[in-house]
CSV table of N, CA, C and O in Angstrom, one decimal:
chain,number,residue,atom,x,y,z
A,809,MET,N,-50.3,-51.8,0.6
A,809,MET,CA,-49.5,-51.6,-0.6
A,809,MET,C,-48.9,-50.2,-0.6
A,809,MET,O,-47.7,-50.1,-1.0
A,810,TYR,N,-49.6,-49.2,-0.1
A,810,TYR,CA,-49.1,-47.9,-0.1
A,810,TYR,C,-47.9,-47.8,0.9
A,810,TYR,O,-46.9,-47.1,0.7
A,811,THR,N,-48.0,-48.6,2.0
A,811,THR,CA,-46.9,-48.6,3.0
A,811,THR,C,-45.6,-49.1,2.3
A,811,THR,O,-44.5,-48.5,2.5
A,812,SER,N,-45.7,-50.1,1.5
A,812,SER,CA,-44.6,-50.7,0.8
A,812,SER,C,-44.0,-49.7,-0.1
A,812,SER,O,-42.8,-49.6,-0.3
A,813,LEU,N,-44.9,-49.0,-0.9
A,813,LEU,CA,-44.4,-48.0,-1.8
A,813,LEU,C,-43.7,-46.9,-1.1
A,813,LEU,O,-42.6,-46.4,-1.6
A,814,VAL,N,-44.3,-46.4,0.0
A,814,VAL,CA,-43.6,-45.3,0.7
A,814,VAL,C,-42.3,-45.7,1.3
A,814,VAL,O,-41.3,-45.0,1.2
A,815,ALA,N,-42.2,-46.9,1.8
A,815,ALA,CA,-41.0,-47.4,2.3
A,815,ALA,C,-39.9,-47.6,1.2
A,815,ALA,O,-38.7,-47.2,1.4
A,816,LEU,N,-40.3,-48.0,0.1
A,816,LEU,CA,-39.4,-48.2,-1.0
A,816,LEU,C,-38.9,-46.8,-1.5
A,816,LEU,O,-37.7,-46.6,-1.8
A,817,LEU,N,-39.8,-45.8,-1.6
A,817,LEU,CA,-39.4,-44.5,-2.0
A,817,LEU,C,-38.5,-43.8,-1.0
A,817,LEU,O,-37.5,-43.2,-1.4
A,818,THR,N,-38.8,-44.0,0.3
A,818,THR,CA,-37.9,-43.5,1.3
A,818,THR,C,-36.5,-44.1,1.3
A,818,THR,O,-35.5,-43.4,1.4
A,819,LEU,N,-36.4,-45.4,1.1
A,819,LEU,CA,-35.1,-46.0,0.9
A,819,LEU,C,-34.4,-45.5,-0.3
A,819,LEU,O,-33.2,-45.3,-0.2
A,820,ALA,N,-35.0,-45.3,-1.4
A,820,ALA,CA,-34.4,-44.8,-2.6
A,820,ALA,C,-33.9,-43.4,-2.4
A,820,ALA,O,-32.8,-43.1,-2.8
A,821,VAL,N,-34.7,-42.5,-1.7
A,821,VAL,CA,-34.2,-41.2,-1.5
A,821,VAL,C,-33.0,-41.2,-0.5
A,821,VAL,O,-32.1,-40.4,-0.8
A,822,CYS,N,-33.0,-42.0,0.5
A,822,CYS,CA,-31.9,-42.1,1.4
A,822,CYS,C,-30.6,-42.5,0.7
A,822,CYS,O,-29.5,-42.0,0.9
A,823,ALA,N,-30.8,-43.5,-0.2
A,823,ALA,CA,-29.6,-44.0,-0.9
A,823,ALA,C,-29.0,-42.9,-1.9
A,823,ALA,O,-27.8,-42.8,-2.0
A,824,LEU,N,-29.9,-42.2,-2.5
A,824,LEU,CA,-29.4,-41.1,-3.4
A,824,LEU,C,-28.8,-39.9,-2.6
A,824,LEU,O,-27.9,-39.2,-3.1
A,825,ALA,N,-29.3,-39.7,-1.4
A,825,ALA,CA,-28.8,-38.6,-0.6
A,825,ALA,C,-27.5,-38.9,0.1
A,825,ALA,O,-26.8,-38.0,0.6
A,826,ALA,N,-27.1,-40.2,0.2
A,826,ALA,CA,-25.9,-40.6,0.9
A,826,ALA,C,-24.7,-40.0,0.1
A,826,ALA,O,-24.7,-40.0,-1.1
A,827,PRO,N,-23.7,-39.5,0.9
A,827,PRO,CA,-22.5,-38.9,0.2
A,827,PRO,C,-21.8,-40.0,-0.6
A,827,PRO,O,-21.6,-41.1,-0.1
A,828,ALA,N,-21.3,-39.7,-1.7
A,828,ALA,CA,-20.5,-40.7,-2.5
A,828,ALA,C,-19.1,-40.8,-1.9
A,828,ALA,O,-18.6,-39.8,-1.4
A,829,GLU,N,-18.6,-42.0,-1.9
A,829,GLU,CA,-17.3,-42.2,-1.3
A,829,GLU,C,-16.2,-41.6,-2.3
A,829,GLU,O,-16.4,-41.6,-3.5
A,830,ASP,N,-15.1,-41.2,-1.7
A,830,ASP,CA,-14.1,-40.6,-2.5
A,830,ASP,C,-13.4,-41.8,-3.3
A,830,ASP,O,-13.1,-42.8,-2.8
A,831,VAL,N,-13.2,-41.5,-4.6
A,831,VAL,CA,-12.6,-42.5,-5.4
A,831,VAL,C,-11.1,-42.2,-5.5
A,831,VAL,O,-10.7,-41.1,-5.8
A,832,ILE,N,-10.3,-43.2,-5.1
A,832,ILE,CA,-8.8,-43.0,-5.0
A,832,ILE,C,-8.3,-43.6,-6.3
A,832,ILE,O,-8.4,-44.9,-6.4
A,833,PRO,N,-7.6,-42.9,-7.1
A,833,PRO,CA,-7.1,-43.5,-8.4
A,833,PRO,C,-5.8,-44.3,-8.2
A,833,PRO,O,-5.1,-44.1,-7.2
A,834,ILE,N,-5.7,-45.3,-9.0
A,834,ILE,CA,-4.4,-46.0,-9.0
A,834,ILE,C,-3.5,-45.3,-10.0
A,834,ILE,O,-3.8,-45.2,-11.2
A,835,VAL,N,-2.4,-44.8,-9.5
A,835,VAL,CA,-1.4,-44.0,-10.3
A,835,VAL,C,-0.6,-44.9,-11.2
A,835,VAL,O,-0.4,-44.7,-12.4
A,836,SER,N,-0.1,-46.0,-10.7
A,836,SER,CA,0.6,-47.0,-11.5
A,836,SER,C,0.4,-48.4,-10.9
A,836,SER,O,0.2,-48.5,-9.7
A,837,GLN,N,0.6,-49.4,-11.7
A,837,GLN,CA,0.4,-50.8,-11.3
A,837,GLN,C,1.1,-51.7,-12.3
A,837,GLN,O,0.9,-51.4,-13.5
A,838,SER,N,1.8,-52.7,-11.8
A,838,SER,CA,2.4,-53.7,-12.8
A,838,SER,C,2.4,-55.0,-12.1
A,838,SER,O,2.5,-55.1,-10.9
A,839,GLN,N,2.4,-56.0,-12.9
A,839,GLN,CA,2.5,-57.4,-12.4
A,839,GLN,C,3.2,-58.3,-13.4
A,839,GLN,O,3.0,-58.2,-14.6
A,840,GLU,N,4.1,-59.1,-12.9
A,840,GLU,CA,4.8,-60.1,-13.7
A,840,GLU,C,4.7,-61.4,-13.1
A,840,GLU,O,5.0,-61.6,-11.9
A,841,GLY,N,4.1,-62.4,-13.8
A,841,GLY,CA,4.0,-63.7,-13.2
A,841,GLY,C,2.6,-63.9,-12.7
A,841,GLY,O,1.7,-63.1,-12.8
A,842,PRO,N,2.3,-65.1,-12.1
A,842,PRO,CA,3.3,-66.1,-11.7
A,842,PRO,C,4.0,-66.8,-12.9
A,842,PRO,O,3.3,-67.1,-13.9
A,843,ASN,N,5.3,-66.9,-12.9
A,843,ASN,CA,6.0,-67.5,-13.9
A,843,ASN,C,6.1,-69.0,-13.7
A,843,ASN,O,5.8,-69.5,-12.6
A,844,PRO,N,6.5,-69.8,-14.7
A,844,PRO,CA,6.6,-71.3,-14.6
A,844,PRO,C,7.5,-71.7,-13.5
A,844,PRO,O,7.2,-72.8,-12.8
A,845,ASP,N,8.5,-70.9,-13.1
A,845,ASP,CA,9.4,-71.3,-12.0
A,845,ASP,C,8.9,-70.9,-10.7
A,845,ASP,O,9.5,-71.1,-9.7
A,846,GLY,N,7.7,-70.3,-10.6
A,846,GLY,CA,7.1,-69.9,-9.4
A,846,GLY,C,7.4,-68.4,-9.0
A,846,GLY,O,6.9,-67.9,-8.0
A,847,SER,N,8.2,-67.7,-9.7
A,847,SER,CA,8.6,-66.4,-9.4
A,847,SER,C,7.5,-65.4,-9.8
A,847,SER,O,6.7,-65.7,-10.7
A,848,TYR,N,7.4,-64.3,-9.2
A,848,TYR,CA,6.5,-63.2,-9.5
A,848,TYR,C,7.0,-61.9,-9.0
A,848,TYR,O,7.9,-61.8,-8.2
A,849,LYS,N,6.3,-60.8,-9.5
A,849,LYS,CA,6.7,-59.5,-9.1
A,849,LYS,C,5.5,-58.6,-9.3
A,849,LYS,O,4.8,-58.7,-10.3
A,850,TRP,N,5.1,-57.7,-8.3
A,850,TRP,CA,4.1,-56.8,-8.5
A,850,TRP,C,4.4,-55.5,-7.8
A,850,TRP,O,5.2,-55.5,-6.8
A,851,ASN,N,3.7,-54.4,-8.2
A,851,ASN,CA,3.8,-53.1,-7.5
A,851,ASN,C,2.6,-52.3,-7.8
A,851,ASN,O,2.0,-52.5,-8.9
A,852,TYR,N,2.3,-51.3,-7.0
A,852,TYR,CA,1.3,-50.3,-7.3
A,852,TYR,C,1.5,-49.1,-6.5
A,852,TYR,O,2.2,-49.1,-5.5
A,853,GLU,N,0.9,-48.0,-7.0
A,853,GLU,CA,0.9,-46.7,-6.2
A,853,GLU,C,-0.5,-46.1,-6.4
A,853,GLU,O,-1.0,-46.1,-7.5
A,854,THR,N,-1.0,-45.6,-5.3
A,854,THR,CA,-2.4,-44.9,-5.4
A,854,THR,C,-2.3,-43.4,-5.3
A,854,THR,O,-1.2,-42.9,-4.9
A,855,GLY,N,-3.3,-42.8,-5.6
A,855,GLY,CA,-3.4,-41.3,-5.6
A,855,GLY,C,-3.3,-40.7,-4.2
A,855,GLY,O,-3.0,-39.5,-4.1
A,856,ASN,N,-3.5,-41.5,-3.2
A,856,ASN,CA,-3.4,-41.0,-1.8
A,856,ASN,C,-2.1,-41.3,-1.1
A,856,ASN,O,-2.0,-41.2,0.1
A,857,GLY,N,-1.1,-41.7,-1.9
A,857,GLY,CA,0.2,-41.9,-1.4
A,857,GLY,C,0.6,-43.3,-0.9
A,857,GLY,O,1.7,-43.5,-0.4
A,858,ILE,N,-0.3,-44.3,-1.1
A,858,ILE,CA,0.0,-45.6,-0.8
A,858,ILE,C,0.9,-46.3,-1.9
A,858,ILE,O,0.6,-46.1,-3.1
A,859,LYS,N,2.0,-46.9,-1.5
A,859,LYS,CA,2.9,-47.6,-2.4
A,859,LYS,C,3.1,-49.0,-1.9
A,859,LYS,O,3.4,-49.1,-0.7
A,860,ALA,N,3.2,-50.0,-2.7
A,860,ALA,CA,3.5,-51.3,-2.3
A,860,ALA,C,4.2,-52.1,-3.4
A,860,ALA,O,3.9,-51.8,-4.6
A,861,GLU,N,5.1,-53.0,-3.0
A,861,GLU,CA,5.8,-53.8,-4.0
A,861,GLU,C,6.2,-55.1,-3.4
A,861,GLU,O,6.4,-55.2,-2.1
A,862,GLU,N,6.3,-56.2,-4.2
A,862,GLU,CA,6.7,-57.5,-3.7
A,862,GLU,C,7.2,-58.3,-4.8
A,862,GLU,O,6.7,-58.2,-5.9
A,863,GLU,N,8.2,-59.1,-4.5
A,863,GLU,CA,8.7,-60.1,-5.5
A,863,GLU,C,9.0,-61.4,-4.7
A,863,GLU,O,9.4,-61.3,-3.5
A,864,GLY,N,8.8,-62.5,-5.4
A,864,GLY,CA,9.0,-63.8,-4.7
A,864,GLY,C,9.5,-64.8,-5.7
A,864,GLY,O,9.4,-64.7,-6.9
A,865,HIS,N,10.0,-65.9,-5.1
A,865,HIS,CA,10.4,-67.1,-5.8
A,865,HIS,C,10.4,-68.3,-4.9
A,865,HIS,O,10.3,-68.2,-3.7
A,866,VAL,N,10.6,-69.5,-5.6
A,866,VAL,CA,10.7,-70.7,-4.8
A,866,VAL,C,12.1,-71.0,-4.5
A,866,VAL,O,13.0,-70.9,-5.4
A,867,GLU,N,12.4,-71.3,-3.2
A,867,GLU,CA,13.7,-71.6,-2.8
A,867,GLU,C,13.8,-73.2,-2.7
A,867,GLU,O,12.8,-73.8,-2.3
A,868,ASP,N,14.9,-73.7,-3.0
A,868,ASP,CA,15.2,-75.2,-3.0
A,868,ASP,C,14.1,-76.0,-3.7
A,868,ASP,O,13.6,-76.9,-3.2
A,869,ALA,N,13.8,-75.5,-4.9
A,869,ALA,CA,12.7,-76.1,-5.7
A,869,ALA,C,13.0,-77.6,-6.0
A,869,ALA,O,14.2,-78.0,-6.2
A,870,GLY,N,12.0,-78.4,-5.8
A,870,GLY,CA,12.1,-79.9,-6.0
A,870,GLY,C,12.7,-80.7,-4.8
A,870,GLY,O,12.7,-81.9,-4.8
A,871,SER,N,13.1,-80.0,-3.8
A,871,SER,CA,13.7,-80.7,-2.6
A,871,SER,C,12.6,-80.8,-1.5
A,871,SER,O,11.6,-80.1,-1.6
A,872,GLU,N,12.9,-81.5,-0.5
A,872,GLU,CA,11.9,-81.6,0.6
A,872,GLU,C,11.9,-80.3,1.4
A,872,GLU,O,11.0,-80.0,2.2
A,873,ASN,N,12.9,-79.4,1.2
A,873,ASN,CA,13.0,-78.1,1.9
A,873,ASN,C,12.4,-77.0,1.0
A,873,ASN,O,12.6,-75.8,1.3
A,874,GLU,N,11.7,-77.3,-0.1
A,874,GLU,CA,11.1,-76.3,-1.0
A,874,GLU,C,10.2,-75.3,-0.2
A,874,GLU,O,9.4,-75.8,0.6
A,875,ALA,N,10.4,-74.1,-0.4
A,875,ALA,CA,9.6,-73.0,0.3
A,875,ALA,C,9.6,-71.8,-0.6
A,875,ALA,O,10.5,-71.5,-1.3
A,876,MET,N,8.5,-71.1,-0.4
A,876,MET,CA,8.3,-69.8,-1.1
A,876,MET,C,9.0,-68.7,-0.3
A,876,MET,O,9.0,-68.7,0.9
A,877,SER,N,9.6,-67.8,-1.0
A,877,SER,CA,10.3,-66.7,-0.4
A,877,SER,C,9.9,-65.4,-1.0
A,877,SER,O,9.8,-65.4,-2.3
A,878,ALA,N,9.5,-64.4,-0.2
A,878,ALA,CA,9.1,-63.2,-0.8
A,878,ALA,C,9.7,-62.0,0.0
A,878,ALA,O,10.0,-62.2,1.2
A,879,GLN,N,10.0,-60.9,-0.7
A,879,GLN,CA,10.4,-59.7,0.0
A,879,GLN,C,9.7,-58.6,-0.6
A,879,GLN,O,9.4,-58.6,-1.8
A,880,GLY,N,9.4,-57.6,0.2
A,880,GLY,CA,8.7,-56.5,-0.3
A,880,GLY,C,8.7,-55.3,0.6
A,880,GLY,O,9.4,-55.3,1.6
A,881,ALA,N,7.9,-54.3,0.3
A,881,ALA,CA,7.8,-53.1,1.1
A,881,ALA,C,6.5,-52.4,0.8
A,881,ALA,O,5.9,-52.6,-0.3
A,882,PHE,N,6.0,-51.6,1.7
A,882,PHE,CA,4.9,-50.7,1.5
A,882,PHE,C,5.0,-49.5,2.3
A,882,PHE,O,5.8,-49.5,3.3
A,883,SER,N,4.4,-48.4,1.9
A,883,SER,CA,4.4,-47.2,2.6
A,883,SER,C,3.1,-46.4,2.4
A,883,SER,O,2.4,-46.7,1.4
A,884,TYR,N,2.8,-45.6,3.4
A,884,TYR,CA,1.5,-44.8,3.3
A,884,TYR,C,1.6,-43.7,4.3
A,884,TYR,O,2.4,-43.7,5.3
A,885,PRO,N,0.9,-42.6,4.1
A,885,PRO,CA,0.9,-41.5,5.0
A,885,PRO,C,-0.1,-41.8,6.2
A,885,PRO,O,-1.2,-42.3,5.9
A,886,SER,N,0.3,-41.6,7.4
A,886,SER,CA,-0.5,-41.8,8.5
A,886,SER,C,-1.6,-40.6,8.6
A,886,SER,O,-1.5,-39.7,7.9
A,887,ASP,N,-2.5,-40.8,9.5
A,887,ASP,CA,-3.5,-39.7,9.7
A,887,ASP,C,-2.9,-38.4,10.0
A,887,ASP,O,-3.5,-37.3,9.6
A,888,ASP,N,-1.8,-38.3,10.7
A,888,ASP,CA,-1.1,-37.1,11.0
A,888,ASP,C,-0.1,-36.6,10.0
A,888,ASP,O,0.6,-35.7,10.2
A,889,GLY,N,-0.1,-37.3,8.8
A,889,GLY,CA,0.8,-36.9,7.7
A,889,GLY,C,2.2,-37.5,7.8
A,889,GLY,O,3.0,-37.3,6.9
A,890,GLN,N,2.5,-38.3,8.8
A,890,GLN,CA,3.8,-38.9,8.9
A,890,GLN,C,3.9,-40.1,7.9
A,890,GLN,O,3.0,-40.8,7.7
A,891,ALA,N,5.1,-40.2,7.3
A,891,ALA,CA,5.3,-41.4,6.3
A,891,ALA,C,5.6,-42.6,7.1
A,891,ALA,O,6.5,-42.7,7.9
A,892,ILE,N,4.7,-43.7,6.9
A,892,ILE,CA,4.9,-45.0,7.5
A,892,ILE,C,5.5,-45.9,6.4
A,892,ILE,O,4.9,-46.0,5.4
A,893,SER,N,6.6,-46.5,6.7
A,893,SER,CA,7.3,-47.4,5.7
A,893,SER,C,7.6,-48.7,6.4
A,893,SER,O,8.0,-48.7,7.6
A,894,LEU,N,7.5,-49.8,5.7
A,894,LEU,CA,7.8,-51.1,6.2
A,894,LEU,C,8.4,-52.0,5.1
A,894,LEU,O,7.9,-51.9,4.0
A,895,THR,N,9.5,-52.6,5.4
A,895,THR,CA,10.0,-53.6,4.5
A,895,THR,C,9.9,-55.0,5.2
A,895,THR,O,9.8,-55.0,6.4
A,896,TYR,N,9.9,-56.0,4.4
A,896,TYR,CA,9.7,-57.3,5.0
A,896,TYR,C,10.3,-58.4,4.1
A,896,TYR,O,10.5,-58.3,2.9
A,897,VAL,N,10.6,-59.5,4.8
A,897,VAL,CA,11.0,-60.8,4.1
A,897,VAL,C,10.0,-61.8,4.7
A,897,VAL,O,9.7,-61.8,5.9
A,898,ALA,N,9.5,-62.7,3.8
A,898,ALA,CA,8.6,-63.8,4.3
A,898,ALA,C,9.1,-65.0,3.6
A,898,ALA,O,9.2,-65.1,2.4
A,899,ASP,N,9.6,-65.9,4.5
A,899,ASP,CA,10.2,-67.2,3.9
A,899,ASP,C,10.0,-68.3,4.9
A,899,ASP,O,9.1,-68.2,5.8
A,900,LYS,N,10.8,-69.3,4.8
A,900,LYS,CA,10.6,-70.5,5.7
A,900,LYS,C,10.9,-70.1,7.2
A,900,LYS,O,10.5,-70.9,8.1
A,901,ASN,N,11.4,-69.0,7.4
A,901,ASN,CA,11.6,-68.5,8.8
A,901,ASN,C,10.5,-67.6,9.3
A,901,ASN,O,10.6,-67.0,10.4
A,902,GLY,N,9.4,-67.4,8.5
A,902,GLY,CA,8.3,-66.6,8.9
A,902,GLY,C,8.3,-65.2,8.3
A,902,GLY,O,9.1,-64.9,7.4
A,903,PHE,N,7.4,-64.4,8.8
A,903,PHE,CA,7.3,-63.0,8.3
A,903,PHE,C,8.2,-62.1,9.2
A,903,PHE,O,8.1,-62.2,10.4
A,904,GLN,N,9.1,-61.4,8.6
A,904,GLN,CA,10.1,-60.6,9.3
A,904,GLN,C,10.0,-59.1,8.9
A,904,GLN,O,10.6,-58.7,7.9
A,905,PRO,N,9.1,-58.4,9.5
A,905,PRO,CA,9.0,-56.9,9.2
A,905,PRO,C,10.0,-56.1,9.8
A,905,PRO,O,10.6,-56.4,10.9
A,906,VAL,N,10.3,-55.0,9.1
A,906,VAL,CA,11.3,-53.9,9.6
A,906,VAL,C,10.6,-52.6,9.3
A,906,VAL,O,10.3,-52.3,8.2
A,907,GLY,N,10.5,-51.8,10.4
A,907,GLY,CA,10.0,-50.4,10.2
A,907,GLY,C,10.2,-49.6,11.5
A,907,GLY,O,10.1,-50.1,12.6
A,908,ALA,N,10.5,-48.3,11.3
A,908,ALA,CA,10.8,-47.5,12.4
A,908,ALA,C,9.6,-47.3,13.3
A,908,ALA,O,9.7,-47.0,14.5
A,909,HIS,N,8.4,-47.5,12.9
A,909,HIS,CA,7.2,-47.4,13.7
A,909,HIS,C,6.8,-48.6,14.5
A,909,HIS,O,5.9,-48.5,15.3
A,910,LEU,N,7.5,-49.7,14.2
A,910,LEU,CA,7.1,-50.9,15.0
A,910,LEU,C,7.7,-50.9,16.4
A,910,LEU,O,8.8,-50.4,16.6
A,911,PRO,N,7.0,-51.5,17.3
A,911,PRO,CA,7.5,-51.5,18.7
A,911,PRO,C,8.7,-52.4,18.8
A,911,PRO,O,8.8,-53.4,18.0
A,912,THR,N,9.6,-52.1,19.7
A,912,THR,CA,10.8,-53.0,19.9
A,912,THR,C,10.8,-53.4,21.3
A,912,THR,O,10.2,-52.8,22.2
A,913,THR,N,11.5,-54.5,21.6
A,913,THR,CA,11.6,-55.1,22.9
A,913,THR,C,12.6,-54.2,23.7
A,913,THR,O,13.7,-53.9,23.2
A,914,PRO,N,12.2,-53.8,24.9
A,914,PRO,CA,13.1,-53.0,25.7
A,914,PRO,C,14.4,-53.8,26.1
A,914,PRO,O,14.3,-55.0,26.2
A,915,GLU,N,15.4,-53.1,26.4
A,915,GLU,CA,16.6,-53.8,26.9
A,915,GLU,C,16.4,-54.4,28.3
A,915,GLU,O,15.6,-53.9,29.0
A,916,ILE,N,17.1,-55.5,28.5
A,916,ILE,CA,16.9,-56.2,29.8
A,916,ILE,C,17.8,-55.3,30.8
A,916,ILE,O,19.0,-55.1,30.5
A,917,PRO,N,17.2,-55.0,32.0
A,917,PRO,CA,18.0,-54.2,32.9
A,917,PRO,C,19.2,-55.0,33.4
A,917,PRO,O,19.2,-56.2,33.5
A,918,PRO,N,20.3,-54.3,33.6
A,918,PRO,CA,21.6,-54.9,33.9
A,918,PRO,C,21.6,-55.9,35.1
A,918,PRO,O,22.1,-57.0,35.0
A,919,LEU,N,20.8,-55.6,36.1
A,919,LEU,CA,20.8,-56.5,37.3
A,919,LEU,C,20.0,-57.8,36.9
A,919,LEU,O,20.4,-58.9,37.4
A,920,ILE,N,19.0,-57.7,36.1
A,920,ILE,CA,18.2,-58.9,35.7
A,920,ILE,C,19.1,-59.7,34.8
A,920,ILE,O,19.1,-60.9,34.9
A,921,GLN,N,19.8,-59.0,33.9
A,921,GLN,CA,20.7,-59.8,32.9
A,921,GLN,C,21.7,-60.5,33.7
A,921,GLN,O,22.1,-61.7,33.4
A,922,LYS,N,22.3,-59.9,34.7
A,922,LYS,CA,23.3,-60.5,35.6
A,922,LYS,C,22.8,-61.7,36.3
A,922,LYS,O,23.4,-62.8,36.4
A,923,ALA,N,21.5,-61.6,36.8
A,923,ALA,CA,20.9,-62.7,37.5
A,923,ALA,C,20.6,-63.9,36.5
A,923,ALA,O,20.8,-65.1,36.8
A,924,LEU,N,20.2,-63.6,35.3
A,924,LEU,CA,19.9,-64.6,34.3
A,924,LEU,C,21.2,-65.4,33.9
A,924,LEU,O,21.2,-66.6,33.8
A,925,GLU,N,22.3,-64.6,33.8
A,925,GLU,CA,23.6,-65.2,33.5
A,925,GLU,C,24.1,-66.1,34.6
A,925,GLU,O,24.6,-67.2,34.4
A,926,TRP,N,23.9,-65.7,35.9
A,926,TRP,CA,24.2,-66.5,37.0
A,926,TRP,C,23.4,-67.7,37.1
A,926,TRP,O,23.9,-68.8,37.3
A,927,ASN,N,22.1,-67.6,36.9
A,927,ASN,CA,21.2,-68.8,36.9
A,927,ASN,C,21.7,-69.8,35.8
A,927,ASN,O,21.6,-71.0,36.1
A,928,ALA,N,22.0,-69.3,34.6
A,928,ALA,CA,22.4,-70.2,33.6
A,928,ALA,C,23.7,-70.9,33.9
A,928,ALA,O,24.0,-72.1,33.6
A,929,ALA,N,24.7,-70.2,34.6
A,929,ALA,CA,25.9,-70.8,35.0
A,929,ALA,C,25.8,-71.7,36.2
A,929,ALA,O,26.7,-72.5,36.4
A,930,HIS,N,24.8,-71.6,37.0
A,930,HIS,CA,24.6,-72.4,38.2
A,930,HIS,C,23.2,-73.1,38.2
A,930,HIS,O,22.4,-72.6,39.0
A,931,PRO,N,23.0,-74.1,37.4
A,931,PRO,CA,21.7,-74.7,37.4
A,931,PRO,C,21.4,-75.4,38.7
A,931,PRO,O,22.3,-75.9,39.4
A,932,SER,N,20.2,-75.5,39.1
A,932,SER,CA,19.8,-76.1,40.3
A,932,SER,C,19.7,-77.6,40.1
A,932,SER,O,19.7,-78.1,39.0
A,933,LYS,N,19.6,-78.4,41.2
A,933,LYS,CA,19.5,-79.9,41.0
A,933,LYS,C,18.2,-80.2,40.2
A,933,LYS,O,18.2,-81.2,39.4
A,934,ASP,N,17.1,-79.5,40.4
A,934,ASP,CA,15.9,-79.7,39.7
A,934,ASP,C,16.1,-79.5,38.2
A,934,ASP,O,15.6,-80.3,37.4
A,935,ASP,N,16.9,-78.5,37.8
A,935,ASP,CA,17.1,-78.2,36.4
A,935,ASP,C,17.9,-79.4,35.8
A,935,ASP,O,17.7,-79.7,34.6
A,936,GLU,N,18.9,-80.0,36.5
A,936,GLU,CA,19.7,-81.0,35.9
A,936,GLU,C,18.9,-82.3,35.6
A,936,GLU,O,19.3,-83.1,34.8
A,937,ASN,N,17.8,-82.5,36.3
A,937,ASN,CA,16.9,-83.7,36.1
A,937,ASN,C,15.9,-83.5,35.0
A,937,ASN,O,15.3,-84.5,34.6
A,938,GLN,N,15.8,-82.4,34.4
A,938,GLN,CA,14.8,-82.2,33.4
A,938,GLN,C,15.5,-82.5,32.0
A,938,GLN,O,16.7,-82.3,31.8
A,939,VAL,N,14.7,-83.0,31.1
A,939,VAL,CA,15.1,-83.3,29.8
A,939,VAL,C,15.1,-82.2,28.9
A,939,VAL,O,14.2,-81.4,28.9
């Protein structure tokens, strides 16, 4: 019984001695919707520099091509203090982010591009038989 009591007291002391997490305040926040037509809008800003916003609506409502469409942005300071910003569109074509910090596909070297163009202009016999 004393062992259980000592273990419980030790656990309580450790919990009280643990450093409290920093509380980050929400500076501003708003939300509109979801509305009857499916549209919505929200945004927020925190005390540590995080900002986010998004709005969306239903495209082609009532048709077989009905799809949700949203556009938004968020930003935050990186660990080294650099501002990271991203804007995006999310619709029937998928999630399409844009941001200076995102990796980009390198250009195709000129000789490889020339070879690809030549291959496309001169298909082999095997390529002609493929569906």
